[in-house]
PDB file of C-alpha atoms and ligand atoms in Angstrom:
ATOM      1  CA  MET A   1    -192.772  72.950  77.090  1.00 90.00           C
ATOM      2  CA  ALA A   2    -189.388  72.959  75.757  1.00 96.00           C
ATOM      3  CA  LYS A   3    -189.568  73.020  71.182  1.00 96.00           C
ATOM      4  CA  LYS A   4    -188.052  69.932  69.479  1.00 96.00           C
ATOM      5  CA  ILE A   5    -185.207  70.980  66.977  1.00 94.00           C
ATOM      6  CA  LYS A   6    -185.152  67.569  64.505  1.00 95.00           C
ATOM      7  CA  ILE A   7    -181.957  66.822  62.180  1.00 95.00           C
ATOM      8  CA  GLU A   8    -182.059  65.201  58.931  1.00 94.00           C
ATOM      9  CA  THR A   9    -179.386  64.080  57.335  1.00 96.00           C
ATOM     10  CA  GLU A  10    -179.614  62.326  53.855  1.00 97.00           C
ATOM     11  CA  LEU A  11    -177.020  59.895  52.329  1.00 98.00           C
ATOM     12  CA  GLU A  12    -176.837  57.683  48.958  1.00 98.00           C
ATOM     13  CA  VAL A  13    -175.671  54.390  49.032  1.00 98.00           C
ATOM     14  CA  PHE A  14    -174.258  53.205  45.963  1.00 98.00           C
ATOM     15  CA  GLU A  15    -174.295  48.690  45.629  1.00 98.00           C
ATOM     16  CA  SER A  16    -170.764  49.017  43.995  1.00 96.00           C
ATOM     17  CA  ILE A  17    -167.807  51.424  43.105  1.00 96.00           C
ATOM     18  CA  SER A  18    -168.778  51.029  38.953  1.00 96.00           C
ATOM     19  CA  GLU A  19    -171.722  53.046  39.851  1.00 97.00           C
ATOM     20  CA  LEU A  20    -169.385  55.832  41.094  1.00 98.00           C
ATOM     21  CA  PRO A  21    -168.900  58.940  38.704  1.00 97.00           C
ATOM     22  CA  THR A  22    -165.530  57.635  37.146  1.00 98.00           C
ATOM     23  CA  SER A  23    -163.553  61.064  38.948  1.00 98.00           C
ATOM     24  CA  ILE A  24    -165.047  59.050  42.299  1.00 98.00           C
ATOM     25  CA  GLN A  25    -164.326  55.891  40.658  1.00 98.00           C
ATOM     26  CA  ASN A  26    -160.478  57.008  40.112  1.00 98.00           C
ATOM     27  CA  LEU A  27    -160.335  58.923  43.412  1.00 98.00           C
ATOM     28  CA  MET A  28    -161.857  55.497  45.733  1.00 98.00           C
ATOM     29  CA  ASN A  29    -159.138  53.271  43.946  1.00 98.00           C
ATOM     30  CA  LYS A  30    -156.256  55.591  44.852  1.00 98.00           C
ATOM     31  CA  ALA A  31    -157.529  55.681  48.461  1.00 98.00           C
ATOM     32  CA  HIS A  32    -157.274  51.777  48.142  1.00 98.00           C
ATOM     33  CA  GLU A  33    -153.372  51.942  47.092  1.00 98.00           C
ATOM     34  CA  ALA A  34    -152.851  54.437  49.682  1.00 98.00           C
ATOM     35  CA  ARG A  35    -154.653  52.176  52.001  1.00 98.00           C
ATOM     36  CA  GLU A  36    -152.306  49.304  51.551  1.00 98.00           C
ATOM     37  CA  LYS A  37    -149.230  52.112  52.422  1.00 98.00           C
ATOM     38  CA  ALA A  38    -150.764  52.402  56.226  1.00 98.00           C
ATOM     39  CA  TYR A  39    -148.823  52.084  58.896  1.00 98.00           C
ATOM     40  CA  ALA A  40    -150.976  50.509  61.164  1.00 98.00           C
ATOM     41  CA  PRO A  41    -148.847  48.005  63.042  1.00 98.00           C
ATOM     42  CA  TYR A  42    -150.747  47.712  66.120  1.00 98.00           C
ATOM     43  CA  SER A  43    -154.557  47.555  65.614  1.00 98.00           C
ATOM     44  CA  HIS A  44    -154.527  45.866  61.690  1.00 98.00           C
ATOM     45  CA  PHE A  45    -156.847  48.071  61.003  1.00 98.00           C
ATOM     46  CA  ARG A  46    -155.577  50.138  57.033  1.00 98.00           C
ATOM     47  CA  VAL A  47    -157.501  52.765  56.062  1.00 98.00           C
ATOM     48  CA  GLY A  48    -157.030  55.038  53.294  1.00 98.00           C
ATOM     49  CA  ALA A  49    -158.348  58.617  52.190  1.00 98.00           C
ATOM     50  CA  THR A  50    -157.669  60.313  49.051  1.00 98.00           C
ATOM     51  CA  LEU A  51    -158.649  64.162  48.491  1.00 98.00           C
ATOM     52  CA  LEU A  52    -159.794  65.837  44.824  1.00 98.00           C
ATOM     53  CA  LEU A  53    -158.619  69.389  44.419  1.00 98.00           C
ATOM     54  CA  GLU A  54    -160.374  72.013  42.324  1.00 98.00           C
ATOM     55  CA  SER A  55    -157.408  71.841  40.643  1.00 98.00           C
ATOM     56  CA  GLY A  56    -157.582  67.524  39.653  1.00 98.00           C
ATOM     57  CA  THR A  57    -154.522  67.018  42.008  1.00 98.00           C
ATOM     58  CA  ILE A  58    -155.296  64.007  44.530  1.00 98.00           C
ATOM     59  CA  ILE A  59    -154.129  63.857  48.127  1.00 98.00           C
ATOM     60  CA  SER A  60    -153.523  60.553  49.510  1.00 98.00           C
ATOM     61  CA  GLY A  61    -152.839  59.704  53.179  1.00 98.00           C
ATOM     62  CA  ASN A  62    -153.273  56.450  54.966  1.00 99.00           C
ATOM     63  CA  ASN A  63    -153.255  56.133  59.676  1.00 98.00           C
ATOM     64  CA  GLN A  64    -150.092  56.797  61.121  1.00 98.00           C
ATOM     65  CA  GLU A  65    -149.891  54.437  64.455  1.00 98.00           C
ATOM     66  CA  ASN A  66    -147.280  54.625  66.971  1.00 98.00           C
ATOM     67  CA  ALA A  67    -146.064  52.893  69.701  1.00 98.00           C
ATOM     68  CA  ALA A  68    -147.473  55.794  71.588  1.00 98.00           C
ATOM     69  CA  TYR A  69    -151.151  55.013  70.772  1.00 98.00           C
ATOM     70  CA  PRO A  70    -152.370  58.334  70.916  1.00 97.00           C
ATOM     71  CA  SER A  71    -150.148  59.819  69.166  1.00 98.00           C
ATOM     72  CA  GLY A  72    -150.863  57.643  65.800  1.00 98.00           C
ATOM     73  CA  LEU A  73    -153.475  59.983  63.549  1.00 98.00           C
ATOM     74  CA  CYS A  74    -156.058  58.951  61.383  1.00 98.00           C
ATOM     75  CA  ALA A  75    -155.554  58.576  57.583  1.00 98.00           C
ATOM     76  CA  GLU A  76    -158.139  61.187  56.785  1.00 98.00           C
ATOM     77  CA  ARG A  77    -156.153  63.740  58.729  1.00 98.00           C
ATOM     78  CA  VAL A  78    -153.333  62.970  57.188  1.00 98.00           C
ATOM     79  CA  ALA A  79    -154.392  63.909  53.769  1.00 98.00           C
ATOM     80  CA  VAL A  80    -155.966  66.978  55.153  1.00 98.00           C
ATOM     81  CA  TYR A  81    -152.929  68.057  56.882  1.00 98.00           C
ATOM     82  CA  HIS A  82    -150.736  67.614  53.616  1.00 98.00           C
ATOM     83  CA  ALA A  83    -153.324  69.319  51.614  1.00 98.00           C
ATOM     84  CA  GLY A  84    -153.839  72.053  54.134  1.00 98.00           C
ATOM     85  CA  ALA A  85    -150.029  72.164  54.346  1.00 98.00           C
ATOM     86  CA  VAL A  86    -148.859  71.788  50.715  1.00 98.00           C
ATOM     87  CA  TYR A  87    -151.864  73.245  48.886  1.00 98.00           C
ATOM     88  CA  PRO A  88    -153.807  75.896  51.131  1.00 98.00           C
ATOM     89  CA  SER A  89    -155.254  77.977  48.498  1.00 97.00           C
ATOM     90  CA  GLN A  90    -156.918  75.122  46.254  1.00 98.00           C
ATOM     91  CA  LYS A  91    -160.850  74.026  47.345  1.00 98.00           C
ATOM     92  CA  ILE A  92    -160.693  70.531  48.047  1.00 98.00           C
ATOM     93  CA  THR A  93    -164.248  69.014  46.325  1.00 98.00           C
ATOM     94  CA  SER A  94    -164.388  66.022  47.476  1.00 98.00           C
ATOM     95  CA  LEU A  95    -162.797  62.986  50.003  1.00 98.00           C
ATOM     96  CA  ALA A  96    -162.576  59.068  48.994  1.00 98.00           C
ATOM     97  CA  ILE A  97    -162.199  56.450  52.303  1.00 98.00           C
ATOM     98  CA  THR A  98    -161.778  52.868  52.597  1.00 98.00           C
ATOM     99  CA  ALA A  99    -160.566  50.318  55.485  1.00 98.00           C
ATOM    100  CA  ARG A 100    -159.359  47.125  55.825  1.00 98.00           C
ATOM    101  CA  SER A 101    -159.190  44.888  58.500  1.00 98.00           C
ATOM    102  CA  LEU A 102    -156.971  42.062  58.340  1.00 95.00           C
ATOM    103  CA  ASN A 103    -158.236  40.543  61.490  1.00 95.00           C
ATOM    104  CA  LYS A 104    -161.522  39.879  59.837  1.00 96.00           C
ATOM    105  CA  LYS A 105    -163.473  40.769  56.105  1.00 97.00           C
ATOM    106  CA  ILE A 106    -164.941  44.856  56.068  1.00 96.00           C
ATOM    107  CA  THR A 107    -167.852  44.633  53.931  1.00 96.00           C
ATOM    108  CA  GLU A 108    -169.895  47.527  55.637  1.00 97.00           C
ATOM    109  CA  PRO A 109    -169.373  51.445  54.982  1.00 98.00           C
ATOM    110  CA  ILE A 110    -166.688  52.935  57.505  1.00 98.00           C
ATOM    111  CA  PRO A 111    -167.219  56.205  58.473  1.00 98.00           C
ATOM    112  CA  PRO A 112    -164.573  59.287  59.281  1.00 98.00           C
ATOM    113  CA  CYS A 113    -163.999  59.012  63.330  1.00 98.00           C
ATOM    114  CA  GLY A 114    -165.326  62.129  64.833  1.00 97.00           C
ATOM    115  CA  ALA A 115    -162.355  63.782  65.428  1.00 97.00           C
ATOM    116  CA  CYS A 116    -161.806  63.613  61.605  1.00 98.00           C
ATOM    117  CA  ARG A 117    -165.393  64.872  61.015  1.00 98.00           C
ATOM    118  CA  GLN A 118    -164.123  68.167  63.184  1.00 97.00           C
ATOM    119  CA  ALA A 119    -160.678  68.060  61.284  1.00 98.00           C
ATOM    120  CA  LEU A 120    -162.439  67.593  58.404  1.00 98.00           C
ATOM    121  CA  VAL A 121    -165.059  70.187  58.060  1.00 97.00           C
ATOM    122  CA  GLU A 122    -162.435  72.879  59.253  1.00 97.00           C
ATOM    123  CA  TYR A 123    -161.742  73.277  55.551  1.00 98.00           C
ATOM    124  CA  GLU A 124    -165.281  73.570  54.464  1.00 97.00           C
ATOM    125  CA  VAL A 125    -165.605  76.623  56.984  1.00 96.00           C
ATOM    126  CA  LYS A 126    -162.383  78.009  55.911  1.00 97.00           C
ATOM    127  CA  GLN A 127    -163.358  76.957  51.932  1.00 98.00           C
ATOM    128  CA  GLU A 128    -166.753  78.035  52.009  1.00 98.00           C
ATOM    129  CA  SER A 129    -167.687  74.953  50.096  1.00 98.00           C
ATOM    130  CA  ASP A 130    -168.606  71.654  51.134  1.00 98.00           C
ATOM    131  CA  ILE A 131    -166.771  68.476  50.499  1.00 98.00           C
ATOM    132  CA  GLU A 132    -168.362  65.720  48.879  1.00 98.00           C
ATOM    133  CA  THR A 133    -167.236  62.313  51.289  1.00 98.00           C
ATOM    134  CA  TYR A 134    -167.289  58.971  49.924  1.00 98.00           C
ATOM    135  CA  PHE A 135    -166.990  55.461  52.462  1.00 98.00           C
ATOM    136  CA  MET A 136    -166.507  51.729  52.523  1.00 98.00           C
ATOM    137  CA  GLY A 137    -165.119  49.257  53.320  1.00 98.00           C
ATOM    138  CA  GLU A 138    -162.616  46.683  51.788  1.00 97.00           C
ATOM    139  CA  SER A 139    -165.487  45.498  49.316  1.00 97.00           C
ATOM    140  CA  GLY A 140    -169.362  46.271  49.711  1.00 97.00           C
ATOM    141  CA  LYS A 141    -171.505  49.400  49.501  1.00 98.00           C
ATOM    142  CA  ILE A 142    -170.230  53.215  49.843  1.00 98.00           C
ATOM    143  CA  ILE A 143    -172.191  55.866  51.016  1.00 98.00           C
ATOM    144  CA  LYS A 144    -171.896  59.211  50.202  1.00 98.00           C
ATOM    145  CA  ALA A 145    -172.620  62.726  52.125  1.00 98.00           C
ATOM    146  CA  ASN A 146    -172.938  65.928  50.424  1.00 98.00           C
ATOM    147  CA  SER A 147    -171.120  67.782  53.198  1.00 98.00           C
ATOM    148  CA  ILE A 148    -168.908  66.187  56.301  1.00 98.00           C
ATOM    149  CA  LYS A 149    -171.800  69.237  58.077  1.00 97.00           C
ATOM    150  CA  ASP A 150    -174.026  66.364  56.993  1.00 97.00           C
ATOM    151  CA  LEU A 151    -172.216  63.901  59.169  1.00 98.00           C
ATOM    152  CA  LEU A 152    -171.397  66.368  61.865  1.00 97.00           C
ATOM    153  CA  PRO A 153    -174.246  68.441  62.782  1.00 91.00           C
ATOM    154  CA  LEU A 154    -174.082  71.428  65.290  1.00 93.00           C
ATOM    155  CA  ILE A 155    -170.199  71.987  64.488  1.00 92.00           C
ATOM    156  CA  PHE A 156    -168.136  74.000  66.544  1.00 90.00           C
ATOM    157  CA  ASN A 157    -166.712  77.059  64.486  1.00 87.00           C
ATOM    158  CA  LYS A 158    -164.782  79.780  64.590  1.00 89.00           C
ATOM    159  CA  GLU A 159    -168.019  82.017  65.025  1.00 88.00           C
ATOM    160  CA  TYR A 160    -167.774  80.719  68.407  1.00 93.00           C
ATOM    161  CA  LEU A 161    -164.327  82.389  69.278  1.00 95.00           C
TER     162      LEU A 161
HETATM  163  N1  LIG B   1    -158.910  55.210  62.052  1.00 76.23           N
HETATM  164  C1  LIG B   1    -158.346  55.803  61.093  1.00 76.23           C
HETATM  165  O1  LIG B   1    -157.151  56.337  60.602  1.00 76.23           O
HETATM  166  N2  LIG B   1    -159.385  56.708  60.289  1.00 76.23           N
HETATM  167  C2  LIG B   1    -160.426  56.479  61.308  1.00 76.23           C
HETATM  168  O2  LIG B   1    -161.365  57.597  60.866  1.00 76.23           O
HETATM  169  C3  LIG B   1    -161.030  55.592  62.192  1.00 76.23           C
HETATM  170  C4  LIG B   1    -159.737  54.854  62.943  1.00 76.23           C
HETATM  171  C5  LIG B   1    -157.525  54.647  62.033  1.00 76.23           C
HETATM  172  C6  LIG B   1    -156.594  54.681  63.257  1.00 76.23           C
HETATM  173  C7  LIG B   1    -156.211  53.701  63.897  1.00 76.23           C
HETATM  174  O3  LIG B   1    -154.372  53.868  63.159  1.00 76.23           O
HETATM  175  C8  LIG B   1    -156.927  52.873  63.295  1.00 76.23           C
HETATM  176  O4  LIG B   1    -157.677  53.063  62.638  1.00 76.23           O
HETATM  177  C9  LIG B   1    -157.516  51.871  64.655  1.00 76.23           C
HETATM  178  O5  LIG B   1    -158.488  52.814  65.510  1.00 76.23           O
END
Protein backbone atom coordinates (compact mmCIF):
# COMPACT_ATOMS: atom_id res chain seq x y z
CA MET A 1 0.00 0.00 0.00
CA ALA A 2 1.23 3.47 -0.83
CA LYS A 3 2.50 5.50 2.11
CA LYS A 4 0.65 8.71 2.86
CA ILE A 5 2.36 12.02 3.52
CA LYS A 6 0.57 14.76 5.42
CA ILE A 7 1.54 18.39 4.88
CA GLU A 8 0.51 20.77 7.65
CA THR A 9 0.68 24.55 7.66
CA GLU A 10 0.21 26.81 10.64
CA LEU A 11 -0.92 30.37 9.98
CA GLU A 12 -1.65 33.19 12.40
CA VAL A 13 -4.77 35.34 12.15
CA PHE A 14 -4.81 38.92 13.46
CA GLU A 15 -8.11 40.75 13.93
CA SER A 16 -6.79 44.16 12.87
CA ILE A 17 -3.67 46.09 11.90
CA SER A 18 -3.33 47.41 15.45
CA GLU A 19 -2.50 43.85 16.64
CA LEU A 20 0.54 43.65 14.36
CA PRO A 21 4.10 44.52 15.49
CA THR A 22 4.77 48.24 14.90
CA SER A 23 7.24 47.68 12.05
CA ILE A 24 4.66 45.50 10.27
CA GLN A 25 1.87 48.05 10.85
CA ASN A 26 4.10 50.54 9.05
CA LEU A 27 4.85 48.02 6.29
CA MET A 28 1.13 47.27 5.80
CA ASN A 29 0.25 50.98 5.76
CA LYS A 30 2.87 51.48 3.04
CA ALA A 31 1.29 48.57 1.13
CA HIS A 32 -2.09 50.37 1.31
CA GLU A 33 -0.41 53.48 -0.14
CA ALA A 34 1.21 51.44 -2.92
CA ARG A 35 -2.12 49.69 -3.63
CA GLU A 36 -3.81 52.99 -4.38
CA LYS A 37 -1.19 53.76 -7.03
CA ALA A 38 -1.80 50.44 -8.85
CA TYR A 39 -2.41 50.55 -12.58
CA ALA A 40 -5.44 48.27 -12.79
CA PRO A 41 -7.82 49.78 -15.37
CA TYR A 42 -9.03 46.35 -16.56
CA SER A 43 -9.68 44.37 -13.37
CA HIS A 44 -10.34 47.33 -11.07
CA PHE A 45 -8.61 45.12 -8.50
CA ARG A 46 -5.77 46.97 -6.87
CA VAL A 47 -3.02 45.16 -5.03
CA GLY A 48 -0.18 46.65 -3.00
CA ALA A 49 2.88 44.73 -1.80
CA THR A 50 5.74 45.97 0.36
CA LEU A 51 8.97 44.25 1.30
CA LEU A 52 11.03 45.01 4.38
CA LEU A 53 14.75 44.52 3.82
CA GLU A 54 17.21 43.72 6.62
CA SER A 55 18.57 47.29 6.40
CA GLY A 56 15.09 48.69 7.14
CA THR A 57 14.54 49.81 3.55
CA ILE A 58 10.98 49.30 2.28
CA ILE A 59 10.36 48.36 -1.35
CA SER A 60 6.87 48.95 -2.74
CA GLY A 61 5.06 47.35 -5.65
CA ASN A 62 1.59 47.30 -7.11
CA ASN A 63 -0.09 45.50 -9.99
CA GLN A 64 0.64 46.82 -13.45
CA GLU A 65 -1.91 45.75 -16.04
CA ASN A 66 -1.72 45.74 -19.81
CA ALA A 67 -4.22 45.80 -22.68
CA ALA A 68 -2.59 42.49 -23.67
CA TYR A 69 -3.73 40.98 -20.35
CA PRO A 70 -0.96 38.39 -19.70
CA SER A 71 1.69 41.07 -20.18
CA GLY A 72 0.69 42.67 -16.88
CA LEU A 73 2.35 41.79 -13.59
CA CYS A 74 1.18 41.23 -10.01
CA ALA A 75 2.14 43.59 -7.21
CA GLU A 76 4.22 40.99 -5.40
CA ARG A 77 6.45 40.31 -8.39
CA VAL A 78 6.83 44.01 -9.21
CA ALA A 79 8.10 44.47 -5.62
CA VAL A 80 10.35 41.43 -5.37
CA TYR A 81 11.97 41.93 -8.78
CA HIS A 82 12.63 45.56 -7.89
CA ALA A 83 14.28 44.46 -4.63
CA GLY A 84 16.27 41.80 -6.49
CA ALA A 85 17.39 44.32 -9.10
CA VAL A 86 18.36 47.19 -6.80
CA TYR A 87 19.37 45.45 -3.54
CA PRO A 88 20.60 42.04 -4.72
CA SER A 89 22.59 41.27 -1.60
CA GLN A 90 20.07 42.39 1.01
CA LYS A 91 17.83 39.86 2.68
CA ILE A 92 14.08 40.36 2.60
CA THR A 93 12.61 39.79 6.05
CA SER A 94 8.90 40.58 5.63
CA LEU A 95 6.21 41.02 3.02
CA ALA A 96 2.85 42.79 3.39
CA ILE A 97 0.04 42.45 0.84
CA THR A 98 -3.28 44.28 0.60
CA ALA A 99 -5.99 44.25 -2.07
CA ARG A 100 -8.99 46.44 -2.83
CA SER A 101 -11.60 45.99 -5.54
CA LEU A 102 -13.54 48.89 -6.99
CA ASN A 103 -16.43 46.45 -7.60
CA LYS A 104 -16.98 45.09 -4.08
CA LYS A 105 -15.64 45.46 -0.58
CA ILE A 106 -12.96 42.90 0.24
CA THR A 107 -12.83 42.10 3.93
CA GLU A 108 -11.13 38.69 3.69
CA PRO A 109 -7.36 38.26 3.48
CA ILE A 110 -6.13 37.99 -0.13
CA PRO A 111 -3.19 35.61 -0.51
CA PRO A 112 -0.57 35.91 -3.26
CA CYS A 113 -1.33 33.97 -6.45
CA GLY A 114 0.48 30.74 -7.23
CA ALA A 115 2.87 32.31 -9.74
CA CYS A 116 3.87 34.96 -7.18
CA ARG A 117 4.46 32.29 -4.53
CA GLN A 118 6.89 30.55 -6.88
CA ALA A 119 8.58 33.87 -7.72
CA LEU A 120 8.85 34.81 -4.03
CA VAL A 121 10.13 31.45 -2.80
CA GLU A 122 13.08 31.78 -5.19
CA TYR A 123 14.33 34.62 -2.95
CA GLU A 124 13.93 32.55 0.23
CA VAL A 125 16.12 29.90 -1.39
CA LYS A 126 18.56 32.55 -2.65
CA GLN A 127 18.94 34.31 0.72
CA GLU A 128 18.68 31.11 2.80
CA SER A 129 16.08 32.62 5.11
CA ASP A 130 12.32 32.87 5.27
CA ILE A 131 10.16 35.85 4.35
CA GLU A 132 7.34 36.30 6.85
CA THR A 133 4.24 37.19 4.89
CA TYR A 134 1.18 39.14 6.00
CA PHE A 135 -1.86 39.52 3.75
CA MET A 136 -5.25 41.19 4.00
CA GLY A 137 -8.09 42.69 1.99
CA GLU A 138 -9.17 46.30 2.09
CA SER A 139 -9.99 45.87 5.78
CA GLY A 140 -10.58 43.05 8.25
CA LYS A 141 -8.40 40.18 9.37
CA ILE A 142 -4.74 39.76 8.49
CA ILE A 143 -3.16 36.34 7.95
CA LYS A 144 0.51 35.71 8.65
CA ALA A 145 2.60 32.89 7.20
CA ASN A 146 6.11 32.44 8.61
CA SER A 147 7.45 31.54 5.20
CA ILE A 148 6.39 31.51 1.56
CA LYS A 149 7.05 27.76 1.75
CA ASP A 150 4.08 27.50 4.11
CA LEU A 151 1.89 28.79 1.27
CA LEU A 152 3.61 26.67 -1.39
CA PRO A 153 4.52 23.19 -0.24
CA LEU A 154 6.63 20.99 -2.55
CA ILE A 155 8.40 23.96 -4.12
CA PHE A 156 10.22 23.56 -7.37
CA ASN A 157 13.76 24.74 -6.69
CA LYS A 158 17.29 24.81 -8.08
CA GLU A 159 18.19 21.44 -6.54
CA TYR A 160 16.21 19.78 -9.33
CA LEU A 161 18.16 21.43 -12.15
N1 LIG B 1 -2.93 40.38 -8.70
C1 LIG B 1 -1.87 40.73 -7.94
O1 LIG B 1 -1.32 41.84 -8.07
N2 LIG B 1 -1.39 39.83 -7.05
C2 LIG B 1 -1.92 38.59 -6.86
O2 LIG B 1 -1.36 37.80 -6.11
C3 LIG B 1 -3.16 38.21 -7.52
C4 LIG B 1 -3.61 39.11 -8.60
C5 LIG B 1 -3.42 41.34 -9.69
C6 LIG B 1 -3.21 40.89 -11.12
C7 LIG B 1 -4.29 41.66 -11.83
O3 LIG B 1 -3.80 42.95 -12.15
C8 LIG B 1 -5.41 41.80 -10.80
O4 LIG B 1 -4.81 41.53 -9.55
C9 LIG B 1 -6.56 40.83 -11.02
O5 LIG B 1 -6.14 39.53 -11.14
